[in-house]
Coordinates of C-alpha atoms in Angstrom, one line a residue:
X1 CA 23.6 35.7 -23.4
X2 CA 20.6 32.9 -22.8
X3 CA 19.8 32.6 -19.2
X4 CA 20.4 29.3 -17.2
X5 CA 17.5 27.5 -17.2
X6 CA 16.9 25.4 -13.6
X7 CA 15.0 22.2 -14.3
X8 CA 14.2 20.9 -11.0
X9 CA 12.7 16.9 -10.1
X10 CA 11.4 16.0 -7.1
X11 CA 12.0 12.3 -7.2
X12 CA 10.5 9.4 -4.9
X13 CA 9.9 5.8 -5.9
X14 CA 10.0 6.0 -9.8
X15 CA 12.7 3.7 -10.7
X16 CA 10.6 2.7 -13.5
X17 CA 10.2 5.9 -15.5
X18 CA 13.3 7.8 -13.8
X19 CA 15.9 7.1 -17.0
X20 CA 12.8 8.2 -19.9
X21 CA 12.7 11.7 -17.5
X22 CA 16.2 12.2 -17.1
X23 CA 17.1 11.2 -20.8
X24 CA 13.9 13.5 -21.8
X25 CA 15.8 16.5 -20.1
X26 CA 19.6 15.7 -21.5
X27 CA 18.0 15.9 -25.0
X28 CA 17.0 19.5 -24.8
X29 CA 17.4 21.7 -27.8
X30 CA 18.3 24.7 -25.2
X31 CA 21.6 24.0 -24.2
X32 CA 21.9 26.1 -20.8
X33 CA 20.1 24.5 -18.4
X34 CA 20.8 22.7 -15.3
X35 CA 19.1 19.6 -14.0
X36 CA 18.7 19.1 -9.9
X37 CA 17.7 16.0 -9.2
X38 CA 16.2 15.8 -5.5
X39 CA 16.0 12.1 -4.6
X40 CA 13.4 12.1 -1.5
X41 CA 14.5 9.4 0.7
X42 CA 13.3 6.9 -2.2
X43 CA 13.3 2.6 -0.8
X44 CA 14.2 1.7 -4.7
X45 CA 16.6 2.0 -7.1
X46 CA 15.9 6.0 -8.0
X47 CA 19.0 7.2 -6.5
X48 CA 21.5 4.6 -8.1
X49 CA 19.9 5.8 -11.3
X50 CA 20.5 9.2 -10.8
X51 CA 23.4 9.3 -9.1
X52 CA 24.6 7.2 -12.3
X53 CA 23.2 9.7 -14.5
X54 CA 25.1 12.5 -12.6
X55 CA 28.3 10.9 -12.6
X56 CA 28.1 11.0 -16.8
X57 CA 26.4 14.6 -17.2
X58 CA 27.7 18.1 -15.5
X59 CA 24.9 19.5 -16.1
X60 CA 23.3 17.4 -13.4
X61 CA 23.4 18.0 -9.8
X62 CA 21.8 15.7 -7.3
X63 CA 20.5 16.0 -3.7
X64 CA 19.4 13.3 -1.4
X65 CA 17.3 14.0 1.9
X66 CA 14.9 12.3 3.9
X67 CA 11.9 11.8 2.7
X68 CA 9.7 14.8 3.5
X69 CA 7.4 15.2 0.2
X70 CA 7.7 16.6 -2.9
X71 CA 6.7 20.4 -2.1
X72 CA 10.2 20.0 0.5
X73 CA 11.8 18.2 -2.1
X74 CA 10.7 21.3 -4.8
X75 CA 12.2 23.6 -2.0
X76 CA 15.2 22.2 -1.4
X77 CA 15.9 22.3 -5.4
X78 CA 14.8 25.9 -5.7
X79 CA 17.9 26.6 -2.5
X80 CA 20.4 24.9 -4.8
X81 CA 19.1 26.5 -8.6
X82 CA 21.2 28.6 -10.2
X83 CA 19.4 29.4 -13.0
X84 CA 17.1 32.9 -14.0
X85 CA 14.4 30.5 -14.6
X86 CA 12.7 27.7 -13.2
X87 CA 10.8 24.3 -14.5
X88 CA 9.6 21.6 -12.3
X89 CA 9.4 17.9 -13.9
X90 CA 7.9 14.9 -12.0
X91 CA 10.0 11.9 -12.0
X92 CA 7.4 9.9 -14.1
X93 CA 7.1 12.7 -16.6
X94 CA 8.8 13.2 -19.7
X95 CA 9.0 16.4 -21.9
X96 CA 9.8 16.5 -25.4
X97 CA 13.5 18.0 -26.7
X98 CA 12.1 21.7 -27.6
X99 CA 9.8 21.8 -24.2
X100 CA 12.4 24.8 -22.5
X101 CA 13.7 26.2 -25.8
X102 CA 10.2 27.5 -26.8
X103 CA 8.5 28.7 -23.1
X104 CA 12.4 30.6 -22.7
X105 CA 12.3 32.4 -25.8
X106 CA 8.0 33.5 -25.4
X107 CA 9.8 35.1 -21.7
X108 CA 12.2 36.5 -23.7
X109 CA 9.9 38.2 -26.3
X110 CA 7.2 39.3 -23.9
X111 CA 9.6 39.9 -21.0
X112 CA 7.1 37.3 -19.0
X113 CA 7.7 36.4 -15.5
X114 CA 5.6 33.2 -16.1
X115 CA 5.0 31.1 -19.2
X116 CA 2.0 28.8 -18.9
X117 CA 1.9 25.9 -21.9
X118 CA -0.8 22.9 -22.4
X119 CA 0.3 19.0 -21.9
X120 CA -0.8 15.8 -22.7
X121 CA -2.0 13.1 -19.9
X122 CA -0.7 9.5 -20.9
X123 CA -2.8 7.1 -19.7
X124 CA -2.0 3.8 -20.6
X125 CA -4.4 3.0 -23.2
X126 CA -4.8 6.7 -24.6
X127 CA -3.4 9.8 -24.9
X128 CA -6.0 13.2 -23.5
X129 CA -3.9 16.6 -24.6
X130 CA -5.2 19.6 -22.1
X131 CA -4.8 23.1 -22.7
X132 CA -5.5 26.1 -20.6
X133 CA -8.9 28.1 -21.6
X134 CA -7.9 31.1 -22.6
X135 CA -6.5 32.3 -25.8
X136 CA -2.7 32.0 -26.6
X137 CA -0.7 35.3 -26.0
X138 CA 0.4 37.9 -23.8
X139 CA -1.6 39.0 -20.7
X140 CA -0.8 42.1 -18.6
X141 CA -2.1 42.7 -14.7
X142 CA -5.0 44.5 -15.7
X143 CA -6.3 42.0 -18.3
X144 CA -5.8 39.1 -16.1
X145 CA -7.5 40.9 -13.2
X146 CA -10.9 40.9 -16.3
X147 CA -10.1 37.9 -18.4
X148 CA -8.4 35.2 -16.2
X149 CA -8.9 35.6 -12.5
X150 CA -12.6 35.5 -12.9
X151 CA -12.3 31.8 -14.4
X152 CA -9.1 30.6 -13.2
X153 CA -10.6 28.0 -10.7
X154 CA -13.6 28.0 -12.5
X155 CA -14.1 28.0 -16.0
X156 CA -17.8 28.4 -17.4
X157 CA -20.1 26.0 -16.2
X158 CA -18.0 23.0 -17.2
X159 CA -16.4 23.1 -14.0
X160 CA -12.9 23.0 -15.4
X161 CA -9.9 24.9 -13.9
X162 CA -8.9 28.2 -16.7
X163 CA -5.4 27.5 -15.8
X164 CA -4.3 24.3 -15.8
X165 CA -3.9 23.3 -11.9
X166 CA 0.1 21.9 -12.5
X167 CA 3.2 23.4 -11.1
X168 CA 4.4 21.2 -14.4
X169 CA 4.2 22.8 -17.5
X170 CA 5.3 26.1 -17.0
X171 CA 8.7 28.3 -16.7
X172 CA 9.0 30.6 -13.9
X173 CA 11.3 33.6 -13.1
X174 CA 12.8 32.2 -10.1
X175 CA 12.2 34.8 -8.1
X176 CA 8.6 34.3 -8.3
X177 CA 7.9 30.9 -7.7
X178 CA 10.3 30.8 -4.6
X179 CA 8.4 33.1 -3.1
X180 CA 5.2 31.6 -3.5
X181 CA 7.0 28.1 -2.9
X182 CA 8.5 29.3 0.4
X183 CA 5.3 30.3 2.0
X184 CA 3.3 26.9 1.0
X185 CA 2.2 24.8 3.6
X186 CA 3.9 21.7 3.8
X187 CA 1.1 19.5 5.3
X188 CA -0.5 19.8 2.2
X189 CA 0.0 16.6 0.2
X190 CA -3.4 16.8 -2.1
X191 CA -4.3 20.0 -4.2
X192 CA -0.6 21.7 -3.3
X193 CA 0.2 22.8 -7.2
X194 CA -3.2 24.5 -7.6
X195 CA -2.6 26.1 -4.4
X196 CA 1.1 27.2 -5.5
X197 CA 0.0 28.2 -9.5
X198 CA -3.2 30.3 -8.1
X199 CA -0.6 32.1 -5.6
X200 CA 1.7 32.4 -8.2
X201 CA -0.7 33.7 -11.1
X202 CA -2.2 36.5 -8.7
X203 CA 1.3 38.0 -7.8
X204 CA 2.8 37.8 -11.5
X205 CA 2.5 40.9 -13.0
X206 CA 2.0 39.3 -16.1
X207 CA 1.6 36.0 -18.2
X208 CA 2.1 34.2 -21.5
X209 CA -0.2 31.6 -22.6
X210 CA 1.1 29.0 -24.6
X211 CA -1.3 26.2 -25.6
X212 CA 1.5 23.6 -27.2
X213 CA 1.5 20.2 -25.3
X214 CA 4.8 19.0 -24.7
X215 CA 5.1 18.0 -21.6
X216 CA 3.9 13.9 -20.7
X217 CA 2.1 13.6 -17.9
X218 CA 2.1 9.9 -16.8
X219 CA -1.3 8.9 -15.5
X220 CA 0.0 5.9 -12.6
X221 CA -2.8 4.1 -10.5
X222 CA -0.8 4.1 -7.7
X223 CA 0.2 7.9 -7.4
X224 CA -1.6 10.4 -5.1
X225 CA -3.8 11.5 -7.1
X226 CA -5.6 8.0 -7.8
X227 CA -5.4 6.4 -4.4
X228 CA -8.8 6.1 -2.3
X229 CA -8.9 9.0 0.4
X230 CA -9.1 8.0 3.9
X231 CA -9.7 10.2 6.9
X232 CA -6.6 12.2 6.4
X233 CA -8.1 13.3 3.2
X234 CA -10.4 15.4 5.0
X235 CA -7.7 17.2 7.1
X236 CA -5.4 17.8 3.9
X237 CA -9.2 20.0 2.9
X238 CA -8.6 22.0 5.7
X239 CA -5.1 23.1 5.2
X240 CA -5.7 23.6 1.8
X241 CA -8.9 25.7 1.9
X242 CA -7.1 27.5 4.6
X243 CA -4.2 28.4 2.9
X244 CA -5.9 29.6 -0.6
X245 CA -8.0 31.5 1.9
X246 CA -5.3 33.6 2.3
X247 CA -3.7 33.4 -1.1
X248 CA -6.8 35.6 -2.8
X249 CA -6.7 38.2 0.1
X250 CA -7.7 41.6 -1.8
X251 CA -9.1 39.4 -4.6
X252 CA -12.4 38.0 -2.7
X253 CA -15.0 39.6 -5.2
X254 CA -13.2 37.3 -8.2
X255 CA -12.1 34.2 -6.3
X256 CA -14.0 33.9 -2.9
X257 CA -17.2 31.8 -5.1
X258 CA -15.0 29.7 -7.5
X259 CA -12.5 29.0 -4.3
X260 CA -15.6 27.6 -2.1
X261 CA -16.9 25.6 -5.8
X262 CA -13.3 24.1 -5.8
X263 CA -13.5 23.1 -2.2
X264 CA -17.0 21.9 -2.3
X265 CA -16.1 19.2 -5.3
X266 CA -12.7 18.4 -4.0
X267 CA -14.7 17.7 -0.6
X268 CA -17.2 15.6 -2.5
X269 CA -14.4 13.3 -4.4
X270 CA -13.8 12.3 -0.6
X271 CA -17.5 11.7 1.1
X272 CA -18.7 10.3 -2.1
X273 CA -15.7 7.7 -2.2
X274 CA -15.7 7.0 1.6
X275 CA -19.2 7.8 2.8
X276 CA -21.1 7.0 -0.6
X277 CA -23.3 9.8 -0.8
X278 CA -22.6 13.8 -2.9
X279 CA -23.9 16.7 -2.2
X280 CA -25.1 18.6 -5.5
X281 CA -23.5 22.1 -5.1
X282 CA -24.1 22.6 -9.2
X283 CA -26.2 25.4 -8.5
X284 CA -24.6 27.0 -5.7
X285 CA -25.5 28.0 -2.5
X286 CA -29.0 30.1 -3.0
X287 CA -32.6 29.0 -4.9
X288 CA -33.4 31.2 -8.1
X289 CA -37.2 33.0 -7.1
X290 CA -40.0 30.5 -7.9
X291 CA -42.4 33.5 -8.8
X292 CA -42.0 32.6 -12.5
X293 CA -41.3 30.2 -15.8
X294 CA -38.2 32.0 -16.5
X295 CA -38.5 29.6 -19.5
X296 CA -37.9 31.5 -23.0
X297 CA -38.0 35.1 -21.3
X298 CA -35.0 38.0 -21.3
X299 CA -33.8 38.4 -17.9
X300 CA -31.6 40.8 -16.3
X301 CA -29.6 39.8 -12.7
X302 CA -28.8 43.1 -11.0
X303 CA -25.6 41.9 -8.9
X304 CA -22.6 39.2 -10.4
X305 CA -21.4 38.0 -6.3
X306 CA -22.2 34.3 -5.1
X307 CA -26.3 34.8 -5.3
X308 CA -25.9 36.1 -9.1
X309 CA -23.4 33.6 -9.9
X310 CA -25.9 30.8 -8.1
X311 CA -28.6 32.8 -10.3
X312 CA -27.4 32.8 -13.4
X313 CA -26.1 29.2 -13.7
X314 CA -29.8 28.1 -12.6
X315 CA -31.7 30.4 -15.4
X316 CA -29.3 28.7 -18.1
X317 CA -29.4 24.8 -16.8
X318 CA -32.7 24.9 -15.9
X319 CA -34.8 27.4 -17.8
X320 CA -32.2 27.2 -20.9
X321 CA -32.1 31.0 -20.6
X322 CA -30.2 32.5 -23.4
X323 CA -30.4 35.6 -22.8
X324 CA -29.1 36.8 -19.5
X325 CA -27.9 40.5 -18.9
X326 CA -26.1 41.5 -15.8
X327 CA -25.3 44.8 -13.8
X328 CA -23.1 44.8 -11.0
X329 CA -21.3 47.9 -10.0
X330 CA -18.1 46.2 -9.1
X331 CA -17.7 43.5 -11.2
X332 CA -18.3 45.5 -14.2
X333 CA -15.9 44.4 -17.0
X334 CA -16.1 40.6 -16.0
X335 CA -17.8 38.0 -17.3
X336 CA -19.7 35.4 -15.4
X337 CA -20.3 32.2 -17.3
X338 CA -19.9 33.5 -20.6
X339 CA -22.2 36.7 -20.4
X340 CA -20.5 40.6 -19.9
X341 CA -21.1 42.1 -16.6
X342 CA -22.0 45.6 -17.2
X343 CA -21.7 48.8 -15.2
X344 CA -25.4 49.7 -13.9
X345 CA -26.0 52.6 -15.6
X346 CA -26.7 50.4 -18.7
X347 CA -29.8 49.0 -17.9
X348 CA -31.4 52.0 -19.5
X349 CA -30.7 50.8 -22.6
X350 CA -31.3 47.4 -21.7
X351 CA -34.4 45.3 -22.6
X352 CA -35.8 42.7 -20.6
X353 CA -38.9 40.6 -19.2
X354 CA -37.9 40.9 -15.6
X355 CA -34.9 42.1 -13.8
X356 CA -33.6 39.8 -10.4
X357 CA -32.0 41.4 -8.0
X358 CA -29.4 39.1 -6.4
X359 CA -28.4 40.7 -3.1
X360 CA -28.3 38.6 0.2
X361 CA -28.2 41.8 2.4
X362 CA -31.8 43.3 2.7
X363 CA -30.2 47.4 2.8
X364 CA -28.5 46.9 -0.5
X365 CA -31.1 45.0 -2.2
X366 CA -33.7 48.1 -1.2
X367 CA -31.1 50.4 -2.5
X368 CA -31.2 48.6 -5.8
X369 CA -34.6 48.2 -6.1
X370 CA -35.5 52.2 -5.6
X371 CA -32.6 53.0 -8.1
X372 CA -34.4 50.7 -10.8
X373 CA -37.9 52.3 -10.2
X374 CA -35.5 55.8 -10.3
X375 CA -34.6 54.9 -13.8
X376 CA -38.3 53.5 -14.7
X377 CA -38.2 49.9 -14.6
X378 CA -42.1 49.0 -14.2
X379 CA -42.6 47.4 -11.3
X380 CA -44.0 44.3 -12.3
X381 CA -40.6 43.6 -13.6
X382 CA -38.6 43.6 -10.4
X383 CA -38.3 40.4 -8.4
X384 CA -37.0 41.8 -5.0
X385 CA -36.9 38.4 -3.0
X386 CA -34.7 37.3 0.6
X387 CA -32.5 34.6 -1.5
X388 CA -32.6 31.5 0.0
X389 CA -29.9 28.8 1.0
X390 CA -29.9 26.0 -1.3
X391 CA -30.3 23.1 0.7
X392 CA -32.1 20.3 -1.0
X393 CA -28.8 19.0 -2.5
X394 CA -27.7 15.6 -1.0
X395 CA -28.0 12.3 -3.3
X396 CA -26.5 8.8 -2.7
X397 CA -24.2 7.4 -4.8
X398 CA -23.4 3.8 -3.9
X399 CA -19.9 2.6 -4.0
X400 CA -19.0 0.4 -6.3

């Protein structure tokens, strides 16, 4: 028998696009679902629409409470589901009629606790379809822990998220995603769904990547996302960073870097909006060795943590370094901007003009070094340097 499907909207203020949603979720091809409409403490007409709406579908239950935000309002629909499964739609959104049929039945077929799909931003002059950055298809624990963690926040050096940063767009096991629901701070208004999907991604045990786009995401200029911060923008940072802070507990190696890349833009959406001025945190936090023209030369960066990362990204913007090998004895399986981390033991077969090693701490970077001249590397080769903090990276950018 097909599973109950729980289609939950957080609704606030959208009296405008509220009937297009609702009527977008009625048409489903997948007959067994049930749509909770959570109506948070809107001042316009959204509840008379859906309590209209309700009156002329049973398949539509509707709550009203104070307004308290949309991650409560997410809550309080997740306490009254019914269903197996779980999709969120905002109250401005729209998905198209086969939307649940087709992420239900890729759960079904892989036995997935979390289908993960592409969607389509409408803007009001154009349309911009997104899809995740990883191929389509089934992922178990142990190849998400080498193929997605390591660019889930941050994908290549195009600074995109790997996984689309929307609680929208997905179907969850219900199970799952009130757990990770449940234990997300409340006070945070700005960057909650990537918060909630990166929580939710590292407990799956596994995942199916669907890039079809059909769910409408409505691009508004006054919704949160488009407003100019103000000083309370700053302290929504601090919750958030805190709380993903905890989320990648046992996952640091992977996630610490592309968590503190994350905050550092999100950060700089705010100063450069209110204060006028960036800081450039491109290149990470530590300055590639100056001994050299790295230009057209094979290098090899013994170590893949923040100082490789900061490394590597500077050898290929820079020095439009092609050929980068890299040995790390952790990371090993990885990939780090496009290039395989390898286990160290294969920089005997490696060749190379210079090998960097990108240690911070001075014990481990001696340890490195003696293990290189143990497997004769020439010496002339090894760049053995005390990385250095980047911090040349402030520029003004004047408001508009």
């Amino acid at each position: 028998m097909e599973k109950i499907i729980s289609v939950i909207v957080p609704v606030y203020n959208a009296e405008l696009y509220l009937a297009e949603c609702i009527e977008s979720l009625i048409r489903q091809t997948y007959q067994n679902i049930e749509i909770i409409l959570v109506d948070d403490g809107s001042s316009d007409h959204s509840y008379e629409i859906c309590e209209r709406y309700a009156m002329q579908n049973s398949c539509i239950k509707l709550i009203h409470q104070k307004n308290a935000g949309s991650t409560n309002a997410r809550k309080n629909g997740l306490l009254n589901a019914a269903g197996d499964y779980v999709v969120f739609v905002d109250s401005d959104d729209w998905i198209d009629e086969t939307f649940c049929n087709d992420l239900y039945w890729l759960a079904c077929e892989y036995s997935a606790d979390l289908v993960i799909s592409g969607c389509i931003k409408e803007h009001s002059d154009y349309k911009e379809v997104l899809h995740n950055k990883f191929a389509e298809g089934f992922y178990s624990k142990e190849e998400m822990k080498k193929q997605i963690y390591p660019y889930i926040l941050l994908q290549n050096r195009d600074e995109e998220f790997g996984i689309l940063q929307y609680l929208c767009a997905k179907l969850y096991k219900k199970y799952l995603i009130m757990d990770c629901m449940n234990q997300l701070d409340e006070r945070i208004y700005n960057g909650e769904d990537a918060a909630c999907i990166l929580d939710i991604c590292l407990k799956t045990t596994n995942i199916v990547i669907n890039n079809s786009a059909l769910y409408h995401y409505r691009i508004r200029e006054n919704s949160i996302c488009t407003l100019e911060p103000d000083e309370s923008y700053f302290t929504n940072a601090i919750y958030l960073y805190s709380y993903m802070k905890k989320v990648i507990t046992g996952y640091e190696d992977l996630l610490e870097y592309q968590l503190k890349y994350v905050m550092a833009r999100f950060i700089n959406n705010g100063t450069a909006k209110i204060f006028g001025f960036t800081y450039n945190y491109r290149y990470g936090d530590w300055v590639l060795p100056e001994q050299i023209d790295y230009s057209g030369k094979q290098i090899a960066l013994f170590g893949a943590g923040s100082v490789g990362k900061a490394y590597c990204i500077q050898l290929c913007d820079i020095f439009q370094v092609q050929d980068i090998q890299i040995f790390d004895s952790k990371l090993f399986g990885t990939r780090l901007y496009g290039f395989e981390v390898k286990p160290p033991d294969s920089i005997y077969c490696a060749v190379f003009d210079y090998v960097i090693i990108a240690a911070v701490n001075e014990d481990i970077r001696r340890h490195i070094y003696e293990y290189l001249i143990s497997v004769a590397v020439p010496v002339n080769k090894i760049i053995s340097t005390q990385p250095v903090r980047y911090t040349n990276g402030y520029e003004l950018k004047m408001r508009k």
